[in-house]
Short mmCIF file of C-alpha atoms (C1' of nucleotides) in Angstrom, two decimals:
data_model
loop_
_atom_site.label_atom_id
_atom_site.label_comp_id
_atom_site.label_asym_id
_atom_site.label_seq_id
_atom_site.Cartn_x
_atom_site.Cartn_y
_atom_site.Cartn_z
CA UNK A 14 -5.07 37.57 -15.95
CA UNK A 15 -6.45 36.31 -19.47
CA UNK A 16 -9.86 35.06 -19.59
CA UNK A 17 -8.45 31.80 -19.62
CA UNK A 18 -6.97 31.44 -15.97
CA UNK A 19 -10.06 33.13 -14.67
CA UNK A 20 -11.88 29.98 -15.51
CA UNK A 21 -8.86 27.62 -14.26
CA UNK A 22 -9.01 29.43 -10.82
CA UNK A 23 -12.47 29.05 -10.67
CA UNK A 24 -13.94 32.06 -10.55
CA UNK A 25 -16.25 32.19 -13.30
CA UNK A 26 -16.31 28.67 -14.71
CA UNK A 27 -15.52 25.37 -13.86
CA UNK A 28 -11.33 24.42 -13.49
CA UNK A 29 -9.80 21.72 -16.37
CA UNK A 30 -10.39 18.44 -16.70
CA UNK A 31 -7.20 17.74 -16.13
CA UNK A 32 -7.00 19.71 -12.32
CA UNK A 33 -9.99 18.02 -11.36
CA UNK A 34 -8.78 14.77 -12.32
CA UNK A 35 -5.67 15.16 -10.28
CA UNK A 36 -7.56 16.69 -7.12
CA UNK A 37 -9.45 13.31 -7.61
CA UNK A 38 -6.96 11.24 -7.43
CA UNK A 39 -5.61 12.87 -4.97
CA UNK A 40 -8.38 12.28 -2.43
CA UNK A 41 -8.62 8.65 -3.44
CA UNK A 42 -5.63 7.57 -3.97
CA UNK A 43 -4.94 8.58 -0.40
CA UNK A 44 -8.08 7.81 0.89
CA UNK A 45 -8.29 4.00 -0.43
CA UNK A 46 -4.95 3.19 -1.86
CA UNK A 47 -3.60 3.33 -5.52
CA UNK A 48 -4.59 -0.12 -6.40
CA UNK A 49 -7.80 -0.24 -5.32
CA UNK A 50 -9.14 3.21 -6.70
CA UNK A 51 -10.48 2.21 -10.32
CA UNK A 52 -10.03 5.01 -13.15
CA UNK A 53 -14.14 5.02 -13.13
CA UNK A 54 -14.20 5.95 -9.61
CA UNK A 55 -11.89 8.98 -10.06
CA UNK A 56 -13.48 10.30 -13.27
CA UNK A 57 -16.72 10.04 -11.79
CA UNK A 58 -15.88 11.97 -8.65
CA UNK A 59 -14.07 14.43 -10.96
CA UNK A 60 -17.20 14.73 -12.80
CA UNK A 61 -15.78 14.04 -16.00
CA UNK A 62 -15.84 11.81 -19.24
CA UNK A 63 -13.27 8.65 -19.04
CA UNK A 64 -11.71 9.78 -22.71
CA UNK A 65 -10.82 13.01 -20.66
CA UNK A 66 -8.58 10.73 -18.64
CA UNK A 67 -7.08 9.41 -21.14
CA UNK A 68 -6.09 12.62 -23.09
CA UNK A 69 -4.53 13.90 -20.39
CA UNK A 70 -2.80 10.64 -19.38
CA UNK A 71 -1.43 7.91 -21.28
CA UNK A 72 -2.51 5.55 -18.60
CA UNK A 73 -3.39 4.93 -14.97
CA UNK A 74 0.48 4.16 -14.58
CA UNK A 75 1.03 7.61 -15.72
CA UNK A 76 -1.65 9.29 -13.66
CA UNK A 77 -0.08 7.68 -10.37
CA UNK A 78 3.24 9.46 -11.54
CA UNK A 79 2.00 13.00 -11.93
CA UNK A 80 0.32 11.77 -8.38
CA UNK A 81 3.35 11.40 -7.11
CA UNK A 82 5.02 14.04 -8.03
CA UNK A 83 2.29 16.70 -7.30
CA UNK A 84 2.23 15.31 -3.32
CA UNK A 85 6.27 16.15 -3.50
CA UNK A 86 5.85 19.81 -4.73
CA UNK A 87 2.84 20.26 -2.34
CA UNK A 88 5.26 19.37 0.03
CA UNK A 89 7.78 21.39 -0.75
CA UNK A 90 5.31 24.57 -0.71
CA UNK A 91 4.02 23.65 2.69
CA UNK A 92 8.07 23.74 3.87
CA UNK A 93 9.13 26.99 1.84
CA UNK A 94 5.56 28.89 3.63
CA UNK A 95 7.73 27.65 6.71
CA UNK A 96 11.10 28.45 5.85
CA UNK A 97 9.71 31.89 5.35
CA UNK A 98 8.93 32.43 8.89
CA UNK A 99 12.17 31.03 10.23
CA UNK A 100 15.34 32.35 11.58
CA UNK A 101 18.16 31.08 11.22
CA UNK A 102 19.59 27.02 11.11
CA UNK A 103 17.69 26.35 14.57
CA UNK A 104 14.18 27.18 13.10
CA UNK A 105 14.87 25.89 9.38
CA UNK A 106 15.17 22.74 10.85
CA UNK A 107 11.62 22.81 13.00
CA UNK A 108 9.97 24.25 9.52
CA UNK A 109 11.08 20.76 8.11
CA UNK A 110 9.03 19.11 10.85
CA UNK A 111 6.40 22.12 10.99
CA UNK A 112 5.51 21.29 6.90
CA UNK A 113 5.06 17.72 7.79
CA UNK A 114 2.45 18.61 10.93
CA UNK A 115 0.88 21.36 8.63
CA UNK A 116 0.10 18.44 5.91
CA UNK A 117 -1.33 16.15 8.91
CA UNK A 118 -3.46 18.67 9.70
CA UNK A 119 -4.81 19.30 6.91
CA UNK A 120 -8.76 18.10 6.31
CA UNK A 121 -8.59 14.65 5.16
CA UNK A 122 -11.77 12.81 4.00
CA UNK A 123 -10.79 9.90 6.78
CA UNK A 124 -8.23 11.13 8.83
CA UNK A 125 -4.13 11.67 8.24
CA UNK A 126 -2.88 8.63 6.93
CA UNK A 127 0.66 9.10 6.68
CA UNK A 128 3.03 10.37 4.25
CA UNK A 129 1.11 9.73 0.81
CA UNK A 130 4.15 8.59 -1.06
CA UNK A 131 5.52 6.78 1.36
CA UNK A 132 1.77 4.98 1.37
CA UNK A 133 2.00 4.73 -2.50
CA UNK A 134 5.37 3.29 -2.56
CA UNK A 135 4.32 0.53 -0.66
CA UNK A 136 1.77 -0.76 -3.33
CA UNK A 137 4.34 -0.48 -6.63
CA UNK A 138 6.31 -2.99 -7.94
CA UNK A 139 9.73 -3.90 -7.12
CA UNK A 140 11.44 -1.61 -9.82
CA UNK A 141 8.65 0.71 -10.47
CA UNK A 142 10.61 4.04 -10.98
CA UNK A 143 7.48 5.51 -8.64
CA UNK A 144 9.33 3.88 -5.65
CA UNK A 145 12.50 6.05 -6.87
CA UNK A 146 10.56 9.20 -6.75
CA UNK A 147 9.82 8.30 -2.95
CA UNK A 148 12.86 7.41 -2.09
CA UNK A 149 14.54 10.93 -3.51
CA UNK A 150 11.94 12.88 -2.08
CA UNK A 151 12.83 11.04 1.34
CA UNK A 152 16.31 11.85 0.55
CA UNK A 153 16.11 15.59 -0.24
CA UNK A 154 14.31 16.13 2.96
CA UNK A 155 16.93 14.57 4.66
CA UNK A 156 19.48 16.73 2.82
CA UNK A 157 17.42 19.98 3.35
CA UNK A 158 17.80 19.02 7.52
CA UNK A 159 21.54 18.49 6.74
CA UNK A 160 22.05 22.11 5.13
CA UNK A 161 20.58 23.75 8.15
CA UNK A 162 22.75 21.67 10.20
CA UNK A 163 25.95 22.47 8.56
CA UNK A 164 25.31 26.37 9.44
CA UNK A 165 24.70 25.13 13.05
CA UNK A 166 27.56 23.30 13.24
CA UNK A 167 30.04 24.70 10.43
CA UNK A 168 32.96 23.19 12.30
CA UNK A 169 31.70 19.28 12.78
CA UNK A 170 30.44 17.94 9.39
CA UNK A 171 30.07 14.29 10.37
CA UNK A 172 28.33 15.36 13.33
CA UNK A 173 25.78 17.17 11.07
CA UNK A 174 25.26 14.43 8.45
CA UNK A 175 25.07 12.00 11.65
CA UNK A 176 22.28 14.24 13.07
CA UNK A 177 20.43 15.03 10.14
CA UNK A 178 20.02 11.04 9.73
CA UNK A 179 18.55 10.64 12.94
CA UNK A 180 16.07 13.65 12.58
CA UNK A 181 14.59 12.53 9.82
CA UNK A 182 14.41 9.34 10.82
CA UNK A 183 12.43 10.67 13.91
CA UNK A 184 10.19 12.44 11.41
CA UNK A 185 9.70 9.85 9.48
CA UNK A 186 8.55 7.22 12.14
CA UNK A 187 6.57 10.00 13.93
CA UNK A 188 4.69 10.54 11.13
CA UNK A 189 3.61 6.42 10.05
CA UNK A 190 2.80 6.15 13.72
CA UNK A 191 0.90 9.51 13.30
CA UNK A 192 -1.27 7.63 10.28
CA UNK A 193 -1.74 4.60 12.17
CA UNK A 194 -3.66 6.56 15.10
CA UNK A 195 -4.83 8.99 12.68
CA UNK A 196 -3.98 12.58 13.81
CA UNK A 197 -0.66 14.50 14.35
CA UNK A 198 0.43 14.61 17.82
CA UNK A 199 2.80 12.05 17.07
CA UNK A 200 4.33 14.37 15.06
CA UNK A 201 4.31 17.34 17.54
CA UNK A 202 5.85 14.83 19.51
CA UNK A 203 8.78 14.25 17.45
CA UNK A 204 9.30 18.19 16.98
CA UNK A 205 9.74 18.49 20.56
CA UNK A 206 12.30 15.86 20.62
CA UNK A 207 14.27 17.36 17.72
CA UNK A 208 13.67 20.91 19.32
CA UNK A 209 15.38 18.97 22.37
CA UNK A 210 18.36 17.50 20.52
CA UNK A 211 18.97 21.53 18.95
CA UNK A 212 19.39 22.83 22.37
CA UNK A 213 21.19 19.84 23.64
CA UNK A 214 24.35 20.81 21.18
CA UNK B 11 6.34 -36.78 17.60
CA UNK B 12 2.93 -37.73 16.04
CA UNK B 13 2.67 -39.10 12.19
CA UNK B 14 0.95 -35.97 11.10
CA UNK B 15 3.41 -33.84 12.68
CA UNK B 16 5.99 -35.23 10.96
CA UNK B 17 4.30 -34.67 7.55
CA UNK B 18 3.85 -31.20 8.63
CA UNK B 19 7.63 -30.62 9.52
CA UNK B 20 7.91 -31.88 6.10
CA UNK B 21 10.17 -34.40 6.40
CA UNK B 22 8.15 -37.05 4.95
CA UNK B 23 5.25 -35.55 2.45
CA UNK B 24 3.94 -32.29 1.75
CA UNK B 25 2.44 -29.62 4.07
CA UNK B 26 -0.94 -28.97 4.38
CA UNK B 27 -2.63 -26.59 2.56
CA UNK B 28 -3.04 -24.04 4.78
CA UNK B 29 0.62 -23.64 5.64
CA UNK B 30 1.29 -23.52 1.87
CA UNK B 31 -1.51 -21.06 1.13
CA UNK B 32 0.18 -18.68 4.60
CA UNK B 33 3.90 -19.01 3.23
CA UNK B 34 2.86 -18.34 -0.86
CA UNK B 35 0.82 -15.13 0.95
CA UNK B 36 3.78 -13.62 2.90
CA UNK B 37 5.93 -13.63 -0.38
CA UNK B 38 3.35 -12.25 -2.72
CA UNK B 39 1.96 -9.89 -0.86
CA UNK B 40 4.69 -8.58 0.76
CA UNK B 41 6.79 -8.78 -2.51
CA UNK B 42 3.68 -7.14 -4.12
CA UNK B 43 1.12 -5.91 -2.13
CA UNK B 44 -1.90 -7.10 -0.93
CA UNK B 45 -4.70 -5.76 -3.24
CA UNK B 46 -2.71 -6.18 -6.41
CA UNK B 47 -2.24 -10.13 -5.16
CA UNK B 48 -5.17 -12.22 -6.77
CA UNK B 49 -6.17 -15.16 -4.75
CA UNK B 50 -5.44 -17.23 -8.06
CA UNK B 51 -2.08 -16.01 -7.92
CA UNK B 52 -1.65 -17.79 -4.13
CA UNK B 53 -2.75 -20.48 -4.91
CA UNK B 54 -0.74 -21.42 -7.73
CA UNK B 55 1.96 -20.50 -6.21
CA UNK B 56 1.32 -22.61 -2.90
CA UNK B 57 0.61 -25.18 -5.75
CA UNK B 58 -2.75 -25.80 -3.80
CA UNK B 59 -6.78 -25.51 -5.46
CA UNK B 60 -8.58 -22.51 -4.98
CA UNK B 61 -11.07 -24.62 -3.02
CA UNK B 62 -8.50 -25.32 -0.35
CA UNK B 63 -8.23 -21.55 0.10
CA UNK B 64 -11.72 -21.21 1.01
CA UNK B 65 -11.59 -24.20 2.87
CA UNK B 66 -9.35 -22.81 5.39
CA UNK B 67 -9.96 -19.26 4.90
CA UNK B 68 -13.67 -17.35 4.84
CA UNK B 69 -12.43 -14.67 2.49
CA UNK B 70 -9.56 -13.14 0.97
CA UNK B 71 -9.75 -10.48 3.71
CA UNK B 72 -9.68 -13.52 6.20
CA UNK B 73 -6.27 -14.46 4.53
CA UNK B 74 -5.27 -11.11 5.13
CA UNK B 75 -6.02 -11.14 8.45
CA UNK B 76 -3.94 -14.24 8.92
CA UNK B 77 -1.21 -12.99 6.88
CA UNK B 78 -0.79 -9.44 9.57
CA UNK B 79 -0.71 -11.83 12.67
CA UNK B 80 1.45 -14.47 11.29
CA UNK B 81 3.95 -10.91 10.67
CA UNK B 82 3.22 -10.04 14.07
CA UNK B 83 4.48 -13.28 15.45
CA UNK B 84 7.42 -13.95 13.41
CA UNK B 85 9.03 -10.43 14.46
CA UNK B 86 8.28 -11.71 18.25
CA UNK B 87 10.20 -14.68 17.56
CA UNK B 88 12.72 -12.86 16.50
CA UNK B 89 12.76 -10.44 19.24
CA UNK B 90 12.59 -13.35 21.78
CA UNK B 91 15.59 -15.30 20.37
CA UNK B 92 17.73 -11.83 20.48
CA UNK B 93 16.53 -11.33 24.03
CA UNK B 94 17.80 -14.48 25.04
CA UNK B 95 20.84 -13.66 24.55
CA UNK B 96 20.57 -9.88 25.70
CA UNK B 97 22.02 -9.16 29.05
CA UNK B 98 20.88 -6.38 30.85
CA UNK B 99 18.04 -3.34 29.98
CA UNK B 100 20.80 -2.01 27.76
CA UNK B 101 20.56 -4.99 25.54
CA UNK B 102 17.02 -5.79 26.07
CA UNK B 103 16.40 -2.27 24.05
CA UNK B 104 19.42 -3.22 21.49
CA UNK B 105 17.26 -6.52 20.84
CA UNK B 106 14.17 -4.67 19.29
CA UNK B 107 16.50 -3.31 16.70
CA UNK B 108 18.14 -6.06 15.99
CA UNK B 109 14.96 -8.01 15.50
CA UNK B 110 14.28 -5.85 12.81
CA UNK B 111 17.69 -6.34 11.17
CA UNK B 112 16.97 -9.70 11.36
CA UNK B 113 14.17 -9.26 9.26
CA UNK B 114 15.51 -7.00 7.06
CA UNK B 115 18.27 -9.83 6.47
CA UNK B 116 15.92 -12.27 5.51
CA UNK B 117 15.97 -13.56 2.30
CA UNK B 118 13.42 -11.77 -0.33
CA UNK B 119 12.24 -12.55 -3.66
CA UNK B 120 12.97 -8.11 -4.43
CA UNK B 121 15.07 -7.11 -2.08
CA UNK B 122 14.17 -5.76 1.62
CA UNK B 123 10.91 -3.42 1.34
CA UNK B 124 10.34 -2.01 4.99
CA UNK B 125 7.97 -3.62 7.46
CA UNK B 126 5.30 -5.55 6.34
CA UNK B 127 2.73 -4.69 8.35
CA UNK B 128 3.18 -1.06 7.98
CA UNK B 129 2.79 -1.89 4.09
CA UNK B 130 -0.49 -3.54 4.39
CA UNK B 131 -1.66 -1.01 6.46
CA UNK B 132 -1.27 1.49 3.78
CA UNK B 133 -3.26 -0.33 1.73
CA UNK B 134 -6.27 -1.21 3.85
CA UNK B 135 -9.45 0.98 4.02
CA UNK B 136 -9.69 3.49 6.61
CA UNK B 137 -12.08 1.45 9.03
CA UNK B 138 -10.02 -1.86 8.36
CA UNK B 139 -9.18 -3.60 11.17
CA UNK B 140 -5.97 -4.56 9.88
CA UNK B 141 -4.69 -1.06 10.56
CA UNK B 142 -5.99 -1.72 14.43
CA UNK B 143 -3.66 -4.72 14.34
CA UNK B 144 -0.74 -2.85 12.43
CA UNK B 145 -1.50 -0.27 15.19
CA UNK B 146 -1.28 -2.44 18.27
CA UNK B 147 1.71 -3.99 16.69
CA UNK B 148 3.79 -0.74 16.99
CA UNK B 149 2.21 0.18 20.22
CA UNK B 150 3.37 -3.20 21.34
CA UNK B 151 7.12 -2.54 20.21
CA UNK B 152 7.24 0.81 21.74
CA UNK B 153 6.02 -0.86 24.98
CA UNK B 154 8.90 -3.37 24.79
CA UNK B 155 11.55 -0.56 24.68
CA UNK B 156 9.73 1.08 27.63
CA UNK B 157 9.70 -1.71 29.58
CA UNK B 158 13.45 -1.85 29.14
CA UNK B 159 14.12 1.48 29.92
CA UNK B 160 12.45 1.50 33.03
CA UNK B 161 14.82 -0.77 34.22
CA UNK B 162 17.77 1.12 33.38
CA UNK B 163 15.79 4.37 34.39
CA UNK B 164 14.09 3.70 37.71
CA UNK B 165 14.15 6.97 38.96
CA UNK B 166 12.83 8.64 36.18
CA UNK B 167 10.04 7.29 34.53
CA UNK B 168 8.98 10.20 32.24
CA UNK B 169 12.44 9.96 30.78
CA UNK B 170 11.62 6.67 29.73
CA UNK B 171 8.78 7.11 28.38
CA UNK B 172 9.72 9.95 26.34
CA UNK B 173 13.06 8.17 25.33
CA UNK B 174 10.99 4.96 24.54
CA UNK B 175 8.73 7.12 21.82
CA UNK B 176 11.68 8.47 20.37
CA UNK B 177 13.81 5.00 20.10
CA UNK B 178 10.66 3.65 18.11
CA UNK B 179 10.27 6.74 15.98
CA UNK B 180 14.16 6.08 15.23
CA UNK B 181 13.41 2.41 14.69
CA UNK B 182 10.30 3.15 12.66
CA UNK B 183 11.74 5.96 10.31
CA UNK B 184 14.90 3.51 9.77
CA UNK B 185 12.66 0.53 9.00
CA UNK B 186 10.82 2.71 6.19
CA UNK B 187 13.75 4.17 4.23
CA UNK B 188 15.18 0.86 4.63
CA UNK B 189 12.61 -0.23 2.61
CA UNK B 190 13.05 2.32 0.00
CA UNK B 191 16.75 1.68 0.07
CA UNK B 192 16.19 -2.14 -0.66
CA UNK B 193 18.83 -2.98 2.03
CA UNK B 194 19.26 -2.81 5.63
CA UNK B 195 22.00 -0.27 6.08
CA UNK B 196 19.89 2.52 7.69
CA UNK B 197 18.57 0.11 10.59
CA UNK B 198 22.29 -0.13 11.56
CA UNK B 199 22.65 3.34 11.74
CA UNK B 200 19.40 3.71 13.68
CA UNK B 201 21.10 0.37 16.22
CA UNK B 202 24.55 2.97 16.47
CA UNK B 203 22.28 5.43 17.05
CA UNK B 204 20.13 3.97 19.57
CA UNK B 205 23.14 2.81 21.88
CA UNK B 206 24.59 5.97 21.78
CA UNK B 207 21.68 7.68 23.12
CA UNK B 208 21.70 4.86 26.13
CA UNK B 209 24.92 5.32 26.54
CA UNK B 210 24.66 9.30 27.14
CA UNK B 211 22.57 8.30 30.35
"C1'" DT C 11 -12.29 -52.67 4.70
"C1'" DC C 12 -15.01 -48.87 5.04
"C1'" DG C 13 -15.84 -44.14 6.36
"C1'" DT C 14 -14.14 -39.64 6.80
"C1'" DA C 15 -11.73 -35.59 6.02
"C1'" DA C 16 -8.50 -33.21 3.25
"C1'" DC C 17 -7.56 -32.09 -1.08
"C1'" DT C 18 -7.81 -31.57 -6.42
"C1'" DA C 19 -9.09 -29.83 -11.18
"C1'" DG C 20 -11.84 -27.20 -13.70
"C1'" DA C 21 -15.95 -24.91 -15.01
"C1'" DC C 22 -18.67 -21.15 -13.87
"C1'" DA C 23 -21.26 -16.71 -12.30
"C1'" DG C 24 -21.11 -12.05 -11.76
"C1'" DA C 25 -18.70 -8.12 -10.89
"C1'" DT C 26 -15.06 -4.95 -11.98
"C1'" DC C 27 -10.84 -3.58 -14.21
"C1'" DT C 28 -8.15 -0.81 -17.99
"C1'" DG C 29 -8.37 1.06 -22.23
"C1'" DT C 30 -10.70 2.11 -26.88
"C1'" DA C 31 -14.20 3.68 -30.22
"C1'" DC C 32 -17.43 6.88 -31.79
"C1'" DA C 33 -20.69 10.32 -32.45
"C1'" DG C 34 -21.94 14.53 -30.75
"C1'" DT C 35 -21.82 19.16 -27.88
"C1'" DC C 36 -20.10 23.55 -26.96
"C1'" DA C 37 -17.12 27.84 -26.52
"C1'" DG C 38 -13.96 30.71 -28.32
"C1'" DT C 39 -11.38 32.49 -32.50
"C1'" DG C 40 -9.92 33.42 -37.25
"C1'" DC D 2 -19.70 31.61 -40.40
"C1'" DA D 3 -16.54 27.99 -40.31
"C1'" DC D 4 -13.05 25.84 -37.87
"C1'" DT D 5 -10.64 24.01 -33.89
"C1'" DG D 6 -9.88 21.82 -29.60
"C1'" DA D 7 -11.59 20.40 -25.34
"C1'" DC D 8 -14.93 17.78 -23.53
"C1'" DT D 9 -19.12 14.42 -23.00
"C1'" DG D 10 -21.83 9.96 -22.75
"C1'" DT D 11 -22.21 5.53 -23.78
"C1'" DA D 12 -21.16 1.28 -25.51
"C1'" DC D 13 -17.80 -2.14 -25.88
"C1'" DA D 14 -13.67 -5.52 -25.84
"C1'" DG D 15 -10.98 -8.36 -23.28
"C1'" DA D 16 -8.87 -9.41 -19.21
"C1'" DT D 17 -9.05 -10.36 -14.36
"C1'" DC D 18 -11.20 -10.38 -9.89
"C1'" DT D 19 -13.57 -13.03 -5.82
"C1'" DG D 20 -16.15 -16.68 -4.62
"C1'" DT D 21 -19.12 -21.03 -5.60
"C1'" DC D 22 -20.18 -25.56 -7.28
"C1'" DT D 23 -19.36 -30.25 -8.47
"C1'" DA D 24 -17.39 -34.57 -9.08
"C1'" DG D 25 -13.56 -37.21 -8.19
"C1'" DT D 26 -9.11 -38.64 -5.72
"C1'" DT D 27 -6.17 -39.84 -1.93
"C1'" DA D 28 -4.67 -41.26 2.67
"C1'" DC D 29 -5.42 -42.56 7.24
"C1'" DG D 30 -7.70 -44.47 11.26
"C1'" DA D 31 -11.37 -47.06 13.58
#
DNA sequence: TCGTAACTAGACAGATCTGTACAGTCAGTG
DNA sequence: CACTGACTGTACAGATCTGTCTAGTTACGA
């Protein structure tokens, strides 16, 4: 470990500008929505200079992108930390819904609130390529549900696609009703249901 | 039919204000979201003076308010005109969905872009009230389902219940990537869905 | 015909927004 | 020691935000 990452980790001195910027945002943006969480705000609670913003973004626009995509590959962490405690199709399925409760319950400054890009999405423009990102990451959570599936039920396809459709549809209305009332047992909810539907084939 | 009634059909002259200024706010802010809609923006779209706004509304937040009942109304209309038609529990359940196709058919200025109310409450502080109302709004459609279902489930009123959550997860989840989607495809999967769980009874 | 209530157009105050400019600090490295 | 690159603090431009004020118009009903 150089000298270098010592100080990004934290240990000896304070992390990057440009990590504390996007913790930051983080907590705002999903705290009080994109649009109304000024660039002043987040560089003050990052506790650093506005020009540090901008030299590590070319613009708010661009900051809500790298946003965006760092709440996908936290994501994505939270379900591989699953998928390493599963066996087999049956329980790779669950860690899909297991990553989602695992992000609910993590400590939020004012409760869960939902899926943060699906929260984000709503405030962007029509053709904002932001709303794309949600939309794939929607979609490849769908598809990761679908590959378990398939080694479930290797011998009905249709019946897998079908299935993996309605599952994460489940998870995804579980977890806007779980940010409307502001914890997760909405979501626990739904994984019993899908648990259900498993066992039902 | 009174004189001012007519005027407010619009057959004769121009609506008032305050139905301009609720109509220009359900396309902007649902076409663009609430906080990055400036009140001068509604207004010259309802082609109305800004003192007519505050005429009829205290605030912009009061406007808001307005805005998430009026939503909450319009998809009851639209439930009650499918029920009317709906014969039997089996139908009565069908109707919520379709009430949401219907709105996804609507006519918008950007395509379809998920529920409305779910939107705004993504956007609202966490203490808002709006997200009470969004809240109640969803409670309120899982209730209808229920009610439904205990019809065509006398005996077993835990199994309603618990199918109830899950048809409004399906119905939520649909609504949502919907919205991402820009069309209303996924809400008829979620209606196949939906009727083929009732049917498997 | 007169009064009343709804509405209009535009200026305005005061705050806040994004983004830029600039001069200076500080730590590590050749 | 000199240089570099990241970072700071503050001031600023220009736009836009919500909400207020005022003076004038328009239409209808008693």
């Amino acid at each position: 470990m150089t000298e270098t990452d010592a100080r990004a980790a934290g240990s000896g001195r304070r992390r990057p500008a440009r990590e504390r910027l996007l913790a930051a945002a983080a907590r705002r943006f999903y705290a009080d929505g994109v649009t109304a969480t000024g660039i002043d705000t987040i560089t003050a609670e990052a506790g650093v200079a506005k020009m540090s913003l901008y030299n590590n973004f070319s613009s708010k626009a661009d900051l809500v992108r790298a946003y965006l995509d760092a709440r996908h590959e936290e994501w994505l962490a939270l379900y591989r930390s699953r998928l390493e405690r599963a066996e087999g199709p049956r329980d790779g399925v669950l860690a899909v819904f297991d990553a989602y409760a695992d992000h609910a319950e993590s400590a939020y400054e004012h409760g869960f609130r939902g899926c943060g890009l699906l929260n984000a999405a709503a405030e962007l423009p029509a053709g904002d390529e932001g709303r794309t990102v949600v939309r794939r990451h929607k979609e490849e959570v769908e598809r990761l549900i679908a590959g378990h599936l398939e080694h479930l039920l290797p011998e009905r396809p249709n019946d897998a696609r079908t299935l993996a459709e309605h599952l994460s549809f489940l998870l995804e209305g579980a977890t806007a009703r779980a940010g409307l009332e502001g914890d997760g047992s909405r979501l626990q909810h739904a994984r019993a249901m899908a648990a259900a539907l498993l066992d039902s084939l």
